[in-house]
GROMACS .gro file of N, CA, C and O in nm:
model
  324
    1GLU      N    1  10.602   1.434  24.332
    1GLU     CA    2  10.726   1.375  24.261
    1GLU      C    3  10.778   1.505  24.152
    1GLU      O    4  10.767   1.567  24.060
    2THR      N    5  10.936   1.521  24.194
    2THR     CA    6  10.986   1.554  24.096
    2THR      C    7  11.088   1.486  23.936
    2THR      O    8  11.020   1.363  23.951
    3PRO      N    9  11.081   1.563  23.866
    3PRO     CA   10  11.081   1.505  23.770
    3PRO      C   11  11.233   1.451  23.715
    3PRO      O   12  11.330   1.527  23.757
    4VAL      N   13  11.273   1.385  23.649
    4VAL     CA   14  11.431   1.303  23.572
    4VAL      C   15  11.411   1.438  23.479
    4VAL      O   16  11.347   1.381  23.395
    5LEU      N   17  11.503   1.526  23.487
    5LEU     CA   18  11.601   1.569  23.392
    5LEU      C   19  11.705   1.540  23.317
    5LEU      O   20  11.756   1.441  23.355
    6PRO      N   21  11.731   1.534  23.126
    6PRO     CA   22  11.865   1.520  23.128
    6PRO      C   23  11.930   1.550  23.185
    6PRO      O   24  11.960   1.672  23.190
    7THR      N   25  12.067   1.422  23.172
    7THR     CA   26  12.235   1.514  23.228
    7THR      C   27  12.261   1.575  23.090
    7THR      O   28  12.244   1.558  22.990
    8LEU      N   29  12.337   1.755  23.151
    8LEU     CA   30  12.412   1.800  23.055
    8LEU      C   31  12.533   1.814  23.018
    8LEU      O   32  12.534   1.755  23.084
    9SER      N   33  12.570   1.825  22.895
    9SER     CA   34  12.679   1.714  22.839
    9SER      C   35  12.821   1.853  22.936
    9SER      O   36  12.748   1.952  23.001
   10GLY      N   37  12.916   1.771  22.853
   10GLY     CA   38  13.008   1.835  23.030
   10GLY      C   39  13.039   1.930  22.887
   10GLY      O   40  13.093   2.047  23.023
   11ARG      N   41  13.064   1.957  22.812
   11ARG     CA   42  13.071   2.119  22.730
   11ARG      C   43  12.974   2.201  22.796
   11ARG      O   44  13.058   2.294  22.850
   12ILE      N   45  12.839   2.196  22.811
   12ILE     CA   46  12.751   2.277  22.859
   12ILE      C   47  12.777   2.334  22.971
   12ILE      O   48  12.751   2.455  23.054
   13GLN      N   49  12.829   2.187  23.098
   13GLN     CA   50  12.834   2.220  23.271
   13GLN      C   51  12.963   2.269  23.233
   13GLN      O   52  12.991   2.380  23.291
   14THR      N   53  13.024   2.308  23.170
   14THR     CA   54  13.178   2.368  23.205
   14THR      C   55  13.120   2.507  23.105
   14THR      O   56  13.228   2.614  23.239
   15ARG      N   57  13.113   2.492  23.058
   15ARG     CA   58  13.069   2.613  23.031
   15ARG      C   59  12.959   2.771  23.080
   15ARG      O   60  13.036   2.868  23.196
   16ILE      N   61  12.876   2.720  23.207
   16ILE     CA   62  12.818   2.788  23.296
   16ILE      C   63  12.945   2.804  23.371
   16ILE      O   64  12.941   2.861  23.418
   17PHE      N   65  13.048   2.685  23.431
   17PHE     CA   66  13.117   2.691  23.551
   17PHE      C   67  13.180   2.819  23.507
   17PHE      O   68  13.215   2.877  23.668
   18LEU      N   69  13.261   2.783  23.415
   18LEU     CA   70  13.302   2.945  23.385
   18LEU      C   71  13.316   3.026  23.334
   18LEU      O   72  13.382   3.163  23.375
   19TYR      N   73  13.138   3.018  23.305
   19TYR     CA   74  13.085   3.137  23.276
   19TYR      C   75  13.071   3.213  23.423
   19TYR      O   76  13.049   3.366  23.486
   20CYS      N   77  13.069   3.153  23.525
   20CYS     CA   78  13.015   3.207  23.677
   20CYS      C   79  13.176   3.206  23.705
   20CYS      O   80  13.179   3.210  23.868
   21ASP      N   81  13.248   3.277  23.647
   21ASP     CA   82  13.399   3.297  23.735
   21ASP      C   83  13.337   3.437  23.823
   21ASP      O   84  13.434   3.534  23.849
   22GLU      N   85  13.217   3.550  23.753
   22GLU     CA   86  13.214   3.628  23.882
   22GLU      C   87  13.070   3.606  23.871
   22GLU      O   88  13.036   3.545  23.762
   23GLN      N   89  13.064   3.660  23.995
   23GLN     CA   90  12.911   3.616  23.975
   23GLN      C   91  12.820   3.672  23.884
   23GLN      O   92  12.745   3.793  23.851
   24ARG      N   93  12.676   3.595  23.886
   24ARG     CA   94  12.621   3.583  23.787
   24ARG      C   95  12.436   3.617  23.836
   24ARG      O   96  12.451   3.482  23.851
   25SER      N   97  12.367   3.667  23.747
   25SER     CA   98  12.261   3.629  23.813
   25SER      C   99  12.210   3.453  23.710
   25SER      O  100  12.265   3.431  23.648
   26PHE      N  101  12.083   3.413  23.768
   26PHE     CA  102  12.018   3.289  23.710
   26PHE      C  103  11.963   3.332  23.561
   26PHE      O  104  12.025   3.199  23.442
   27ASN      N  105  11.883   3.458  23.515
   27ASN     CA  106  11.816   3.517  23.424
   27ASN      C  107  11.969   3.549  23.314
   27ASN      O  108  11.980   3.519  23.205
   28PHE      N  109  12.018   3.583  23.357
   28PHE     CA  110  12.204   3.602  23.275
   28PHE      C  111  12.240   3.498  23.227
   28PHE      O  112  12.244   3.510  23.135
   29ILE      N  113  12.257   3.375  23.329
   29ILE     CA  114  12.322   3.184  23.334
   29ILE      C  115  12.252   3.239  23.178
   29ILE      O  116  12.245   3.134  23.075
   30GLN      N  117  12.116   3.202  23.217
   30GLN     CA  118  12.003   3.107  23.096
   30GLN      C  119  12.089   3.193  22.965
   30GLN      O  120  12.001   3.166  22.870
   31GLN      N  121  11.968   3.302  22.952
   31GLN     CA  122  12.008   3.404  22.791
   31GLN      C  123  12.198   3.397  22.799
   31GLN      O  124  12.149   3.331  22.665
   32MET      N  125  12.315   3.334  22.822
   32MET     CA  126  12.420   3.273  22.746
   32MET      C  127  12.367   3.175  22.682
   32MET      O  128  12.444   3.132  22.611
   33LEU      N  129  12.287   3.102  22.801
   33LEU     CA  130  12.297   2.915  22.720
   33LEU      C  131  12.207   2.944  22.561
   33LEU      O  132  12.236   2.918  22.499
   34ASP      N  133  12.062   3.010  22.612
   34ASP     CA  134  12.026   3.102  22.505
   34ASP      C  135  12.091   3.137  22.380
   34ASP      O  136  12.047   3.115  22.274
   35ASP      N  137  12.223   3.251  22.397
   35ASP     CA  138  12.257   3.310  22.315
   35ASP      C  139  12.338   3.167  22.221
   35ASP      O  140  12.375   3.236  22.148
   36SER      N  141  12.390   3.060  22.334
   36SER     CA  142  12.469   2.994  22.197
   36SER      C  143  12.502   2.874  22.199
   36SER      O  144  12.555   2.846  22.178
   37TYR      N  145  12.319   2.832  22.259
   37TYR     CA  146  12.352   2.705  22.153
   37TYR      C  147  12.157   2.700  22.086
   37TYR      O  148  12.100   2.768  22.182
   38ALA      N  149  12.235   2.649  21.999
   38ALA     CA  150  12.063   2.609  21.861
   38ALA      C  151  11.946   2.573  21.974
   38ALA      O  152  11.819   2.526  22.011
   39GLN      N  153  11.969   2.412  22.065
   39GLN     CA  154  11.908   2.383  22.149
   39GLN      C  155  11.958   2.417  22.313
   39GLN      O  156  12.039   2.332  22.413
   40ALA      N  157  11.897   2.481  22.319
   40ALA     CA  158  11.978   2.473  22.466
   40ALA      C  159  11.888   2.426  22.597
   40ALA      O  160  11.793   2.403  22.518
   41PRO      N  161  11.960   2.438  22.720
   41PRO     CA  162  11.880   2.332  22.832
   41PRO      C  163  11.784   2.443  22.819
   41PRO      O  164  11.800   2.570  22.844
   42ALA      N  165  11.701   2.423  22.912
   42ALA     CA  166  11.567   2.442  23.014
   42ALA      C  167  11.596   2.487  23.112
   42ALA      O  168  11.675   2.412  23.131
   43LYS      N  169  11.532   2.575  23.181
   43LYS     CA  170  11.537   2.668  23.287
   43LYS      C  171  11.584   2.594  23.362
   43LYS      O  172  11.607   2.582  23.485
   44GLU      N  173  11.428   2.448  23.365
   44GLU     CA  174  11.482   2.295  23.470
   44GLU      C  175  11.629   2.286  23.513
   44GLU      O  176  11.646   2.248  23.625
   45GLN      N  177  11.687   2.244  23.373
   45GLN     CA  178  11.792   2.194  23.382
   45GLN      C  179  11.877   2.262  23.405
   45GLN      O  180  11.963   2.246  23.465
   46THR      N  181  11.899   2.370  23.400
   46THR     CA  182  11.989   2.504  23.374
   46THR      C  183  12.002   2.523  23.547
   46THR      O  184  12.087   2.489  23.675
   47ARG      N  185  11.899   2.512  23.663
   47ARG     CA  186  11.868   2.492  23.769
   47ARG      C  187  11.871   2.340  23.851
   47ARG      O  188  11.996   2.383  23.930
   48ALA      N  189  11.804   2.296  23.812
   48ALA     CA  190  11.905   2.169  23.920
   48ALA      C  191  12.048   2.139  23.854
   48ALA      O  192  12.152   2.092  23.913
   49LEU      N  193  12.113   2.183  23.797
   49LEU     CA  194  12.281   2.148  23.800
   49LEU      C  195  12.289   2.286  23.820
   49LEU      O  196  12.433   2.269  23.890
   50LEU      N  197  12.262   2.381  23.841
   50LEU     CA  198  12.368   2.525  23.941
   50LEU      C  199  12.343   2.487  24.083
   50LEU      O  200  12.412   2.424  24.163
   51ASP      N  201  12.243   2.371  24.150
   51ASP     CA  202  12.154   2.349  24.230
   51ASP      C  203  12.250   2.207  24.253
   51ASP      O  204  12.323   2.199  24.401
   52ARG      N  205  12.296   2.139  24.134
   52ARG     CA  206  12.383   2.014  24.183
   52ARG      C  207  12.542   2.092  24.241
   52ARG      O  208  12.596   2.103  24.302
   53PHE      N  209  12.590   2.210  24.174
   53PHE     CA  210  12.725   2.272  24.179
   53PHE      C  211  12.758   2.338  24.331
   53PHE      O  212  12.800   2.319  24.390
   54VAL      N  213  12.611   2.453  24.369
   54VAL     CA  214  12.618   2.449  24.492
   54VAL      C  215  12.637   2.327  24.631
   54VAL      O  216  12.660   2.369  24.698
   55GLU      N  217  12.525   2.193  24.602
   55GLU     CA  218  12.562   2.176  24.637
   55GLU      C  219  12.669   2.059  24.669
   55GLU      O  220  12.705   2.045  24.794
   56TYR      N  221  12.710   2.045  24.577
   56TYR     CA  222  12.870   2.012  24.567
   56TYR      C  223  13.019   2.092  24.640
   56TYR      O  224  13.107   2.049  24.613
   57GLY      N  225  12.949   2.186  24.659
   57GLY     CA  226  13.079   2.249  24.656
   57GLY      C  227  13.118   2.376  24.578
   57GLY      O  228  13.264   2.426  24.605
   58PHE      N  229  13.093   2.343  24.394
   58PHE     CA  230  13.155   2.415  24.369
   58PHE      C  231  13.137   2.574  24.370
   58PHE      O  232  13.170   2.606  24.251
   59MET      N  233  12.978   2.620  24.360
   59MET     CA  234  12.946   2.683  24.343
   59MET      C  235  12.876   2.803  24.462
   59MET      O  236  12.844   2.675  24.604
   60PHE      N  237  12.917   2.915  24.469
   60PHE     CA  238  12.832   2.976  24.576
   60PHE      C  239  12.649   3.044  24.533
   60PHE      O  240  12.712   3.056  24.406
   61HIS      N  241  12.602   3.034  24.616
   61HIS     CA  242  12.430   3.110  24.569
   61HIS      C  243  12.438   3.210  24.719
   61HIS      O  244  12.435   3.147  24.804
   62GLU      N  245  12.371   3.273  24.633
   62GLU     CA  246  12.270   3.398  24.742
   62GLU      C  247  12.238   3.499  24.639
   62GLU      O  248  12.250   3.555  24.514
   63ASP      N  249  12.046   3.505  24.676
   63ASP     CA  250  11.959   3.593  24.602
   63ASP      C  251  11.954   3.580  24.512
   63ASP      O  252  11.986   3.668  24.370
   64ASP      N  253  11.947   3.460  24.414
   64ASP     CA  254  11.938   3.412  24.285
   64ASP      C  255  12.109   3.458  24.216
   64ASP      O  256  12.061   3.437  24.046
   65ARG      N  257  12.194   3.475  24.291
   65ARG     CA  258  12.299   3.520  24.213
   65ARG      C  259  12.383   3.345  24.184
   65ARG      O  260  12.403   3.290  24.304
   66TYR      N  261  12.485   3.299  24.149
   66TYR     CA  262  12.562   3.227  24.176
   66TYR      C  263  12.753   3.248  24.119
   66TYR      O  264  12.772   3.386  24.016
   67LEU      N  265  12.805   3.207  24.133
   67LEU     CA  266  12.970   3.259  24.143
   67LEU      C  267  13.035   3.152  24.226
   67LEU      O  268  13.013   2.990  24.311
   68SER      N  269  13.157   3.047  24.069
   68SER     CA  270  13.217   2.923  24.099
   68SER      C  271  13.304   3.003  24.143
   68SER      O  272  13.400   3.062  24.181
   69LEU      N  273  13.348   2.871  24.253
   69LEU     CA  274  13.485   2.886  24.355
   69LEU      C  275  13.560   2.799  24.240
   69LEU      O  276  13.580   2.659  24.220
   70ALA      N  277  13.684   2.846  24.313
   70ALA     CA  278  13.793   2.770  24.225
   70ALA      C  279  13.845   2.614  24.358
   70ALA      O  280  13.764   2.576  24.444
   71VAL      N  281  13.894   2.476  24.240
   71VAL     CA  282  13.834   2.378  24.313
   71VAL      C  283  13.960   2.291  24.325
   71VAL      O  284  14.063   2.337  24.270
   72ARG      N  285  14.031   2.273  24.455
   72ARG     CA  286  14.176   2.250  24.497
   72ARG      C  287  14.225   2.106  24.438
   72ARG      O  288  14.091   2.006  24.465
   73LYS      N  289  14.306   2.049  24.354
   73LYS     CA  290  14.296   1.942  24.285
   73LYS      C  291  14.392   1.849  24.459
   73LYS      O  292  14.451   1.900  24.448
   74PRO      N  293  14.391   1.709  24.525
   74PRO     CA  294  14.368   1.635  24.604
   74PRO      C  295  14.541   1.639  24.658
   74PRO      O  296  14.592   1.634  24.402
   75ARG      N  297  14.639   1.643  24.726
   75ARG     CA  298  14.791   1.649  24.684
   75ARG      C  299  14.833   1.531  24.606
   75ARG      O  300  14.747   1.429  24.593
   76GLY      N  301  14.923   1.573  24.530
   76GLY     CA  302  14.954   1.462  24.457
   76GLY      C  303  14.895   1.464  24.316
   76GLY      O  304  14.962   1.350  24.270
   77SER      N  305  14.864   1.500  24.279
   77SER     CA  306  14.699   1.472  24.149
   77SER      C  307  14.786   1.508  24.074
   77SER      O  308  14.765   1.575  23.921
   78LEU      N  309  14.881   1.659  24.093
   78LEU     CA  310  14.937   1.667  23.984
   78LEU      C  311  15.078   1.606  23.929
   78LEU      O  312  15.111   1.597  23.962
   79LYS      N  313  15.012   1.668  23.740
   79LYS     CA  314  15.159   1.520  23.723
   79LYS      C  315  15.264   1.593  23.695
   79LYS      O  316  15.244   1.731  23.681
   80THR      N  317  15.390   1.540  23.710
   80THR     CA  318  15.532   1.640  23.712
   80THR      C  319  15.550   1.555  23.547
   80THR      O  320  15.579   1.431  23.499
   81ARG      N  321  15.679   1.667  23.517
   81ARG     CA  322  15.690   1.636  23.354
   81ARG      C  323  15.851   1.600  23.385
   81ARG      O  324  15.974   1.623  23.435
   0.00000   0.00000   0.00000
């Protein structure tokens, strides 16, 4: 049975996504989190989030390296001034 993992804050999710604007290994991602947060997410939490990003098409994953992909907003979602 897979353990239920606490949800990571939106700030941490955003930080991970932006950090992966170039390909990063899992170990580098986790190290960035460990260096940035006093209570960094556990490896299992980080891996679960990355897997979710890949599943939803927000990231590409190959050989334990991750890359954030550009996400297109739906047409008409941009506000005009």
